[in-house]
Tab-separated table of C-alpha atoms in Angstrom:
chain	number	residue	atom	x	y	z
A	1	MET	CA	-11.561	2.149	-25.780
A	2	ASN	CA	-11.741	5.477	-23.903
A	3	ARG	CA	-14.776	5.549	-21.682
A	4	VAL	CA	-14.641	8.654	-19.533
A	5	LYS	CA	-18.324	8.124	-18.723
A	6	ARG	CA	-18.139	5.094	-18.523
A	7	ILE	CA	-14.970	-13.357	1.983
A	8	SER	CA	-14.785	-15.201	3.408
A	9	PHE	CA	-11.939	-15.508	5.970
A	10	ILE	CA	-10.311	-18.558	7.435
A	11	SER	CA	-8.328	-18.536	10.626
A	12	CYS	CA	-5.192	-16.431	10.366
A	13	ALA	CA	-3.479	-18.804	12.729
A	14	THR	CA	-4.133	-21.691	10.323
A	15	ILE	CA	-2.512	-19.827	7.434
A	16	ILE	CA	0.531	-18.589	9.282
A	17	LEU	CA	1.208	-21.847	11.119
A	18	THR	CA	1.099	-23.803	7.859
A	19	SER	CA	3.403	-21.373	6.084
A	20	ALA	CA	5.708	-21.207	9.088
A	21	LEU	CA	6.972	-24.694	8.279
A	22	LEU	CA	8.363	-23.331	5.014
A	23	ALA	CA	9.447	-20.047	6.525
A	24	THR	CA	11.705	-21.705	9.068
A	25	LEU	CA	13.812	-23.040	6.194
A	26	LEU	CA	14.832	-19.507	5.325
A	27	PHE	CA	17.921	-17.806	6.619
A	28	VAL	CA	16.411	-14.844	8.448
A	29	SER	CA	18.410	-11.778	9.333
A	30	THR	CA	17.217	-9.406	12.042
A	31	SER	CA	19.276	-6.513	10.727
A	32	LYS	CA	17.509	-3.666	8.942
A	33	SER	CA	18.414	-2.575	5.440
A	34	THR	CA	19.932	0.807	4.921
A	35	THR	CA	18.356	3.565	2.870
A	36	ALA	CA	18.626	2.771	-0.814
A	37	ARG	CA	20.964	4.946	-2.887
A	38	ALA	CA	19.525	6.824	-5.861
A	39	ASP	CA	22.309	5.843	-8.239
A	40	ALA	CA	22.997	3.565	-11.182
A	41	THR	CA	23.238	0.502	-8.924
A	42	CYS	CA	19.704	0.999	-7.597
A	43	ILE	CA	16.741	-1.021	-8.861
A	44	GLN	CA	14.055	1.607	-9.389
A	45	TYR	CA	10.720	0.265	-8.163
A	46	GLY	CA	7.567	2.254	-8.949
A	47	ALA	CA	4.574	1.346	-6.790
A	48	PHE	CA	1.187	2.521	-5.570
A	49	LEU	CA	1.816	1.078	-2.111
A	50	HIS	CA	4.123	-0.907	0.144
A	51	ASN	CA	2.725	-4.419	0.195
A	52	VAL	CA	3.717	-6.466	3.228
A	53	SER	CA	6.073	-8.774	1.326
A	54	PHE	CA	7.955	-5.775	-0.032
A	55	ILE	CA	8.105	-4.152	3.401
A	56	GLU	CA	9.725	-7.229	4.909
A	57	ALA	CA	12.041	-7.779	1.937
A	58	GLN	CA	13.371	-4.287	2.664
A	59	GLN	CA	13.193	-4.231	6.438
A	60	GLN	CA	14.685	-7.682	6.996
A	61	GLY	CA	17.414	-7.162	4.412
A	62	PHE	CA	16.352	-9.840	1.921
A	63	PHE	CA	16.946	-7.548	-1.046
A	64	ALA	CA	20.382	-6.722	0.326
A	65	LYS	CA	21.204	-10.401	0.870
A	66	GLN	CA	20.389	-10.989	-2.793
A	67	GLY	CA	22.837	-8.217	-3.665
A	68	LEU	CA	20.114	-5.768	-4.666
A	69	ASN	CA	19.735	-2.111	-3.775
A	70	VAL	CA	16.071	-1.201	-4.287
A	71	CYS	CA	14.715	2.351	-4.439
A	72	TYR	CA	10.990	2.799	-3.810
A	73	ASN	CA	9.191	5.392	-5.961
A	74	GLN	CA	5.629	6.486	-5.098
A	75	VAL	CA	3.645	6.663	-8.340
A	76	THR	CA	0.855	9.165	-8.869
A	77	SER	CA	-1.177	7.331	-11.526
A	78	SER	CA	-1.019	4.294	-13.776
A	79	THR	CA	-0.356	6.578	-16.748
A	80	GLN	CA	2.674	8.113	-15.050
A	81	GLN	CA	3.779	4.691	-13.827
A	82	PHE	CA	3.862	3.061	-17.254
A	83	ASN	CA	5.369	6.100	-18.939
A	84	SER	CA	8.184	5.884	-16.382
A	85	LEU	CA	8.551	2.125	-16.876
A	86	LEU	CA	8.700	2.349	-20.660
A	87	SER	CA	11.145	5.271	-20.564
A	88	GLY	CA	13.507	3.328	-18.305
A	89	GLN	CA	13.014	5.555	-15.259
A	90	TYR	CA	11.572	2.534	-13.438
A	91	ASP	CA	12.909	-1.004	-13.739
A	92	ILE	CA	10.095	-2.921	-12.038
A	93	VAL	CA	6.619	-1.804	-10.962
A	94	GLU	CA	3.839	-2.936	-8.647
A	95	THR	CA	0.598	-2.478	-10.572
A	96	THR	CA	-2.760	-4.138	-11.106
A	97	ALA	CA	-2.811	-7.075	-13.480
A	98	ASP	CA	-5.493	-5.193	-15.420
A	99	ASN	CA	-3.074	-2.330	-16.092
A	100	ALA	CA	-0.599	-4.756	-17.662
A	101	VAL	CA	-3.321	-6.571	-19.627
A	102	ASN	CA	-4.632	-3.275	-21.012
A	103	ARG	CA	-1.253	-2.148	-22.294
A	104	TYR	CA	-0.153	-5.565	-23.541
A	105	VAL	CA	-3.345	-6.250	-25.507
A	106	ASN	CA	-4.775	-2.881	-26.498
A	107	SER	CA	-1.516	-0.991	-27.100
A	108	GLN	CA	0.775	-3.940	-27.900
A	109	LEU	CA	3.367	-2.616	-25.456
A	110	PRO	CA	6.229	-4.925	-24.392
A	111	VAL	CA	5.190	-5.156	-20.742
A	112	GLN	CA	5.094	-8.438	-18.872
A	113	ILE	CA	3.776	-9.830	-15.578
A	114	GLU	CA	6.529	-11.710	-13.722
A	115	ALA	CA	4.839	-12.617	-10.410
A	116	GLY	CA	1.713	-12.074	-8.346
A	117	ILE	CA	1.472	-9.752	-5.349
A	118	ASP	CA	-2.119	-9.816	-4.120
A	119	GLN	CA	-5.607	-10.935	-5.082
A	120	GLY	CA	-7.373	-7.655	-4.362
A	121	ALA	CA	-6.265	-7.232	-0.746
A	122	GLY	CA	-8.704	-5.011	1.130
A	123	LEU	CA	-10.383	-3.986	-2.148
A	124	ASP	CA	-13.486	-2.146	-0.923
A	125	LEU	CA	-15.870	0.582	-2.060
A	126	ILE	CA	-15.408	3.591	0.217
A	127	VAL	CA	-17.949	6.433	0.307
A	128	ASN	CA	-17.984	9.877	1.897
A	129	THR	CA	-20.997	10.181	4.188
A	130	ALA	CA	-20.442	13.926	4.691
A	131	ASN	CA	-21.289	14.313	0.996
A	132	GLY	CA	-24.591	12.488	1.496
A	133	ILE	CA	-23.529	8.988	0.412
A	134	HIS	CA	-24.475	6.171	2.780
A	135	SER	CA	-25.097	3.302	0.368
A	136	ILE	CA	-24.414	2.261	-3.207
A	137	SER	CA	-27.864	3.416	-4.302
A	138	ASP	CA	-26.957	6.950	-3.195
A	139	LEU	CA	-24.337	7.046	-5.974
A	140	LYS	CA	-26.947	7.255	-8.722
A	141	GLY	CA	-26.317	10.462	-10.640
A	142	LYS	CA	-22.966	11.028	-8.911
A	143	THR	CA	-19.316	10.659	-9.885
A	144	VAL	CA	-17.025	7.901	-8.622
A	145	ALA	CA	-13.281	8.547	-8.393
A	146	VAL	CA	-10.863	6.285	-10.292
A	147	ASP	CA	-7.228	6.248	-11.356
A	148	ALA	CA	-7.921	6.089	-15.095
A	149	PRO	CA	-11.075	5.678	-17.215
A	150	ASN	CA	-10.130	2.320	-18.729
A	151	SER	CA	-7.673	0.471	-16.496
A	152	GLY	CA	-6.678	-0.325	-12.936
A	153	TYR	CA	-9.659	-1.143	-10.755
A	154	VAL	CA	-12.249	0.629	-12.911
A	155	PHE	CA	-13.736	-2.657	-14.158
A	156	ALA	CA	-13.812	-4.046	-10.633
A	157	LEU	CA	-15.760	-0.917	-9.725
A	158	GLU	CA	-18.133	-1.374	-12.676
A	159	LYS	CA	-18.770	-5.000	-11.722
A	160	LEU	CA	-19.447	-4.189	-8.083
A	161	LEU	CA	-21.835	-1.344	-8.925
A	162	ALA	CA	-23.550	-3.339	-11.689
A	163	ASP	CA	-24.235	-6.127	-9.202
A	164	ASN	CA	-25.930	-3.485	-7.069
A	165	GLY	CA	-28.116	-2.019	-9.816
A	166	LEU	CA	-25.991	0.828	-11.200
A	167	SER	CA	-24.706	0.849	-14.775
A	168	LEU	CA	-22.017	3.142	-16.127
A	169	GLN	CA	-23.160	2.520	-19.702
A	170	ASN	CA	-26.708	3.531	-18.797
A	171	GLY	CA	-25.454	6.756	-17.259
A	172	ASP	CA	-26.357	5.879	-13.666
A	173	TYR	CA	-23.027	7.409	-12.585
A	174	SER	CA	-19.888	8.809	-14.210
A	175	LEU	CA	-16.164	8.532	-13.606
A	176	GLN	CA	-14.033	11.181	-11.907
A	177	ILE	CA	-10.347	10.845	-12.829
A	178	ILE	CA	-8.163	11.648	-9.821
A	179	GLY	CA	-5.105	9.385	-9.864
A	180	GLY	CA	-3.463	6.603	-7.855
A	181	SER	CA	-4.615	5.014	-4.628
A	182	LEU	CA	-2.877	7.543	-2.378
A	183	GLN	CA	-4.308	10.475	-4.300
A	184	ARG	CA	-7.820	9.033	-4.203
A	185	PHE	CA	-7.583	8.265	-0.487
A	186	GLN	CA	-6.494	11.823	0.203
A	187	ALA	CA	-9.274	13.254	-1.969
A	188	ILE	CA	-12.101	11.178	-0.508
A	189	SER	CA	-10.857	11.838	3.020
A	190	ALA	CA	-11.020	15.575	2.305
A	191	GLY	CA	-14.364	15.127	0.557
A	192	HIS	CA	-13.264	17.171	-2.435
A	193	THR	CA	-10.544	17.621	-5.017
A	194	SER	CA	-7.958	20.402	-4.959
A	195	THR	CA	-10.298	22.406	-7.210
A	196	GLY	CA	-13.255	21.932	-4.878
A	197	ASP	CA	-15.182	19.255	-6.766
A	198	PRO	CA	-16.929	16.854	-4.370
A	199	VAL	CA	-15.589	13.302	-4.085
A	200	TYR	CA	-18.375	10.872	-3.310
A	201	ALA	CA	-16.805	7.423	-3.581
A	202	THR	CA	-13.857	5.392	-4.779
A	203	ILE	CA	-12.545	1.830	-4.719
A	204	LEU	CA	-9.457	1.355	-2.555
A	205	GLY	CA	-7.235	-1.553	-1.565
A	206	THR	CA	-4.807	-2.104	1.278
A	207	PRO	CA	-3.440	-0.085	3.093
A	208	PHE	CA	-5.776	2.767	2.179
A	209	SER	CA	-9.085	0.955	2.697
A	210	GLU	CA	-7.973	0.047	6.218
A	211	GLN	CA	-6.984	3.655	6.912
A	212	ALA	CA	-10.375	4.775	5.609
A	213	HIS	CA	-12.078	2.763	8.357
A	214	TYR	CA	-10.708	5.256	10.896
A	215	VAL	CA	-11.879	8.413	9.104
A	216	SER	CA	-15.176	9.467	10.665
A	217	THR	CA	-16.720	10.727	7.412
A	218	LEU	CA	-15.915	7.586	5.403
A	219	SER	CA	-17.872	4.352	5.213
A	220	ASP	CA	-16.963	0.971	3.705
A	221	VAL	CA	-20.108	-0.164	1.859
A	222	ALA	CA	-18.951	-3.209	-0.150
A	223	GLN	CA	-16.127	-5.685	-0.717
A	224	PHE	CA	-15.241	-6.454	-4.321
A	225	SER	CA	-14.764	-10.126	-3.436
A	226	SER	CA	-18.531	-10.316	-2.911
A	227	SER	CA	-18.822	-9.802	-6.687
A	228	MET	CA	-15.793	-11.736	-7.916
A	229	ALA	CA	-13.263	-14.226	-6.563
A	230	PRO	CA	-10.627	-15.296	-7.288
A	231	TYR	CA	-9.167	-12.134	-8.757
A	232	GLN	CA	-5.597	-11.166	-9.559
A	233	GLY	CA	-4.976	-7.649	-8.292
A	234	ALA	CA	-1.475	-6.271	-7.851
A	235	THR	CA	1.382	-7.881	-9.781
A	236	LEU	CA	5.095	-7.426	-10.435
A	237	VAL	CA	5.505	-6.039	-13.940
A	238	THR	CA	8.475	-5.006	-16.040
A	239	THR	CA	9.360	-4.720	-19.711
A	240	ARG	CA	10.344	-7.847	-21.604
A	241	ASN	CA	13.643	-6.200	-22.462
A	242	PHE	CA	14.530	-5.531	-18.819
A	243	ALA	CA	13.645	-9.070	-17.733
A	244	GLN	CA	15.491	-10.749	-20.576
A	245	THR	CA	18.517	-8.498	-20.217
A	246	ASN	CA	18.599	-8.819	-16.421
A	247	PRO	CA	17.340	-12.349	-15.628
A	248	GLN	CA	19.380	-12.674	-12.427
A	249	THR	CA	18.139	-9.334	-11.133
A	250	MET	CA	14.546	-10.334	-11.840
A	251	THR	CA	15.012	-13.713	-10.167
A	252	LYS	CA	16.695	-12.218	-7.103
A	253	PHE	CA	14.041	-9.511	-6.749
A	254	ILE	CA	11.230	-12.078	-6.733
A	255	ALA	CA	13.211	-14.364	-4.394
A	256	ALA	CA	13.545	-11.531	-1.895
A	257	MET	CA	9.796	-10.876	-2.131
A	258	ILE	CA	9.098	-14.574	-1.490
A	259	GLN	CA	11.374	-14.416	1.552
A	260	GLY	CA	9.565	-11.284	2.698
A	261	TYR	CA	6.219	-13.070	2.407
A	262	ASN	CA	7.444	-16.079	4.360
A	263	PHE	CA	8.907	-13.881	7.071
A	264	ALA	CA	5.580	-12.044	7.390
A	265	VAL	CA	3.470	-15.190	7.469
A	266	ASN	CA	5.498	-16.763	10.298
A	267	PRO	CA	3.519	-16.203	13.542
A	268	PHE	CA	6.731	-15.786	15.539
A	269	HIS	CA	7.463	-12.620	13.558
A	270	LYS	CA	4.033	-10.988	13.849
A	271	THR	CA	5.062	-8.328	16.379
A	272	THR	CA	8.020	-7.335	14.218
A	273	VAL	CA	5.904	-7.291	11.058
A	274	LEU	CA	3.247	-5.088	12.665
A	275	ALA	CA	5.945	-2.648	13.753
A	276	ASP	CA	7.441	-2.653	10.238
A	277	ILE	CA	4.050	-1.983	8.632
A	278	ALA	CA	3.261	0.805	11.103
A	279	SER	CA	6.654	2.440	10.524
A	280	THR	CA	6.653	2.122	6.734
A	281	ASP	CA	3.048	3.240	6.185
A	282	ASN	CA	3.115	5.736	9.079
A	283	VAL	CA	-0.008	4.246	10.651
A	284	SER	CA	-1.060	3.121	14.111
A	285	THR	CA	-0.499	-0.400	15.394
A	286	GLN	CA	-4.254	-1.008	15.107
A	287	ILE	CA	-4.287	-0.065	11.412
A	288	ALA	CA	-1.110	-2.096	10.879
A	289	SER	CA	-2.936	-5.066	12.409
A	290	ASP	CA	-5.831	-4.543	9.979
A	291	ILE	CA	-3.403	-4.392	7.044
A	292	TYR	CA	-1.738	-7.580	8.258
A	293	ARG	CA	-5.102	-9.334	8.547
A	294	ASP	CA	-6.223	-8.353	5.035
A	295	SER	CA	-2.834	-8.998	3.434
A	296	ILE	CA	-1.599	-12.117	5.223
A	297	CYS	CA	-4.629	-13.820	6.800
A	298	ASP	CA	-7.244	-13.432	4.064
A	299	VAL	CA	-6.679	-16.262	1.570
A	300	VAL	CA	-9.388	-15.000	-0.792
A	301	ARG	CA	-8.159	-11.436	-1.229
A	302	GLY	CA	-4.767	-11.352	0.444
A	303	GLU	CA	-1.223	-11.534	-0.853
A	304	ASN	CA	-0.329	-14.312	-3.259
A	305	GLY	CA	1.391	-17.145	-1.386
A	306	GLU	CA	5.056	-17.225	-2.408
A	307	GLU	CA	4.198	-14.426	-4.901
A	308	LEU	CA	2.737	-17.095	-7.218
A	309	LEU	CA	0.385	-15.591	-9.785
A	310	ASN	CA	-3.213	-16.777	-9.376
A	311	THR	CA	-3.913	-18.057	-12.908
A	312	PHE	CA	-7.657	-18.450	-12.347
A	313	GLY	CA	-7.674	-14.975	-10.822
A	314	LEU	CA	-5.897	-13.527	-13.868
A	315	VAL	CA	-8.421	-15.199	-16.171
A	316	ASN	CA	-11.198	-13.546	-14.156
A	317	THR	CA	-9.409	-10.198	-14.356
A	318	ILE	CA	-9.210	-10.516	-18.150
A	319	ASN	CA	-12.810	-11.720	-18.479
A	320	LEU	CA	-13.978	-8.809	-16.331
A	321	ARG	CA	-12.330	-6.326	-18.706
A	322	GLN	CA	-13.902	-8.139	-21.649
A	323	GLN	CA	-17.339	-8.142	-20.003
A	324	PHE	CA	-17.336	-4.357	-19.827
A	325	GLY	CA	-15.924	-3.694	-23.294
A	326	GLY	CA	-12.322	-3.064	-22.313
A	327	PHE	CA	-10.694	-4.620	-25.381
A	328	THR	CA	-10.557	-3.325	-28.946
A	329	ALA	CA	-11.184	-6.903	-30.130
A	330	PRO	CA	-12.274	-10.133	-28.379
A	331	VAL	CA	-9.565	-12.118	-26.585
A	332	ASP	CA	-9.182	-15.703	-25.418
A	333	SER	CA	-8.398	-15.294	-21.731
A	334	TRP	CA	-7.002	-18.804	-21.248
A	335	GLN	CA	-4.712	-18.456	-24.235
A	336	LEU	CA	-3.610	-15.046	-22.977
A	337	VAL	CA	-2.470	-16.375	-19.594
A	338	GLN	CA	-0.250	-19.126	-21.026
A	339	PRO	CA	3.293	-18.286	-19.852
A	340	GLY	CA	6.088	-17.622	-22.309
A	341	LYS	CA	9.113	-15.452	-22.921
A	342	ASP	CA	7.181	-12.984	-25.094
A	343	SER	CA	3.769	-13.508	-23.478
A	344	LEU	CA	1.723	-11.381	-21.101
A	345	TYR	CA	3.004	-13.590	-18.280
A	346	ASP	CA	6.393	-15.287	-17.979
A	347	ASN	CA	6.865	-17.673	-15.049
A	348	GLU	CA	10.532	-18.558	-15.620
A	349	TYR	CA	11.861	-15.962	-13.174
A	350	TRP	CA	9.371	-16.975	-10.495
A	351	ASN	CA	10.320	-20.645	-10.915
A	352	ALA	CA	14.005	-19.826	-10.473
A	353	ALA	CA	13.226	-17.438	-7.612
A	354	LEU	CA	11.326	-20.051	-5.621
A	355	THR	CA	14.407	-22.280	-5.584
A	356	LEU	CA	16.690	-19.368	-4.781
A	357	ALA	CA	14.446	-18.145	-1.944
A	358	PHE	CA	14.916	-21.413	-0.067
A	359	THR	CA	18.649	-21.696	-0.729
A	360	PRO	CA	20.504	-20.884	2.524
A	361	THR	CA	22.693	-17.782	2.316
A	362	LYS	CA	26.344	-18.556	2.950
């Protein structure tokens, strides 16, 4: 349905010390991975951002130790991302669970969630105060920037604004289509689009919401988790054909991500992880620390432990889409999340990856 108009924290130390017991079982290399080659041997990964687990899987050489050469591709929108995935330009993508649900259900496309990445890490509503927006109520009659009109975080945005008295269906605000997280962060930081249209607000997740906190004209006015938790945000997605044709590649990719997560969550590695985040995202150590806090220390919104999909979170993600009319026909969310080879979600590669991740490298 096209609709163009349409936390709590616990101690970070507690989380990382608990996970450190598992992390110490891993064989950890301190060597850095080399730049991935853009050739036929490269796993093409299309993503909106570098999540911390991916950063450490690259920086600490876990992909390489699994025999994988991974090339990172910065996507510009969910439309471009899925076109590239379905055409074979990308092998695996990082994308919101809602994006996969939309295409699997509404378009019957052969896409599949293989693992979780985060539960809405840093997912906040950011407004531009220089354009006269200081609170959610100021958005009445304005546009709000999104990636696409009917997928991504648009339903999270609708829920958050509805809980604060603004309805898209009633015409209290309208949607401004700009593109992916990076593009929206750049546009709201500038306060306008490349054609001069004002940008009043958008919903952003890590690392862009943390970066927004250091832009003088931007203000963080709400966390999505105040409206819904748990929630499954970013996920690892591929086509069923790629996964079934390349089961070892899929398993090894997820195993390396699990190892990256466990490296990051180990308190003894925090200084290294902060430096890796700062270098990869080209941000200050302070912003890297904020990203680390939201991604690793926040159990409500942060990265999925061991990359395990949050089933209750995925049900909420599906129900949220259904609540705001995002399906062409009603769906049974619990039936939809049942794992299987041809289902929306297949957990067989994650199960194998968890074992592989804790198998010492010889």
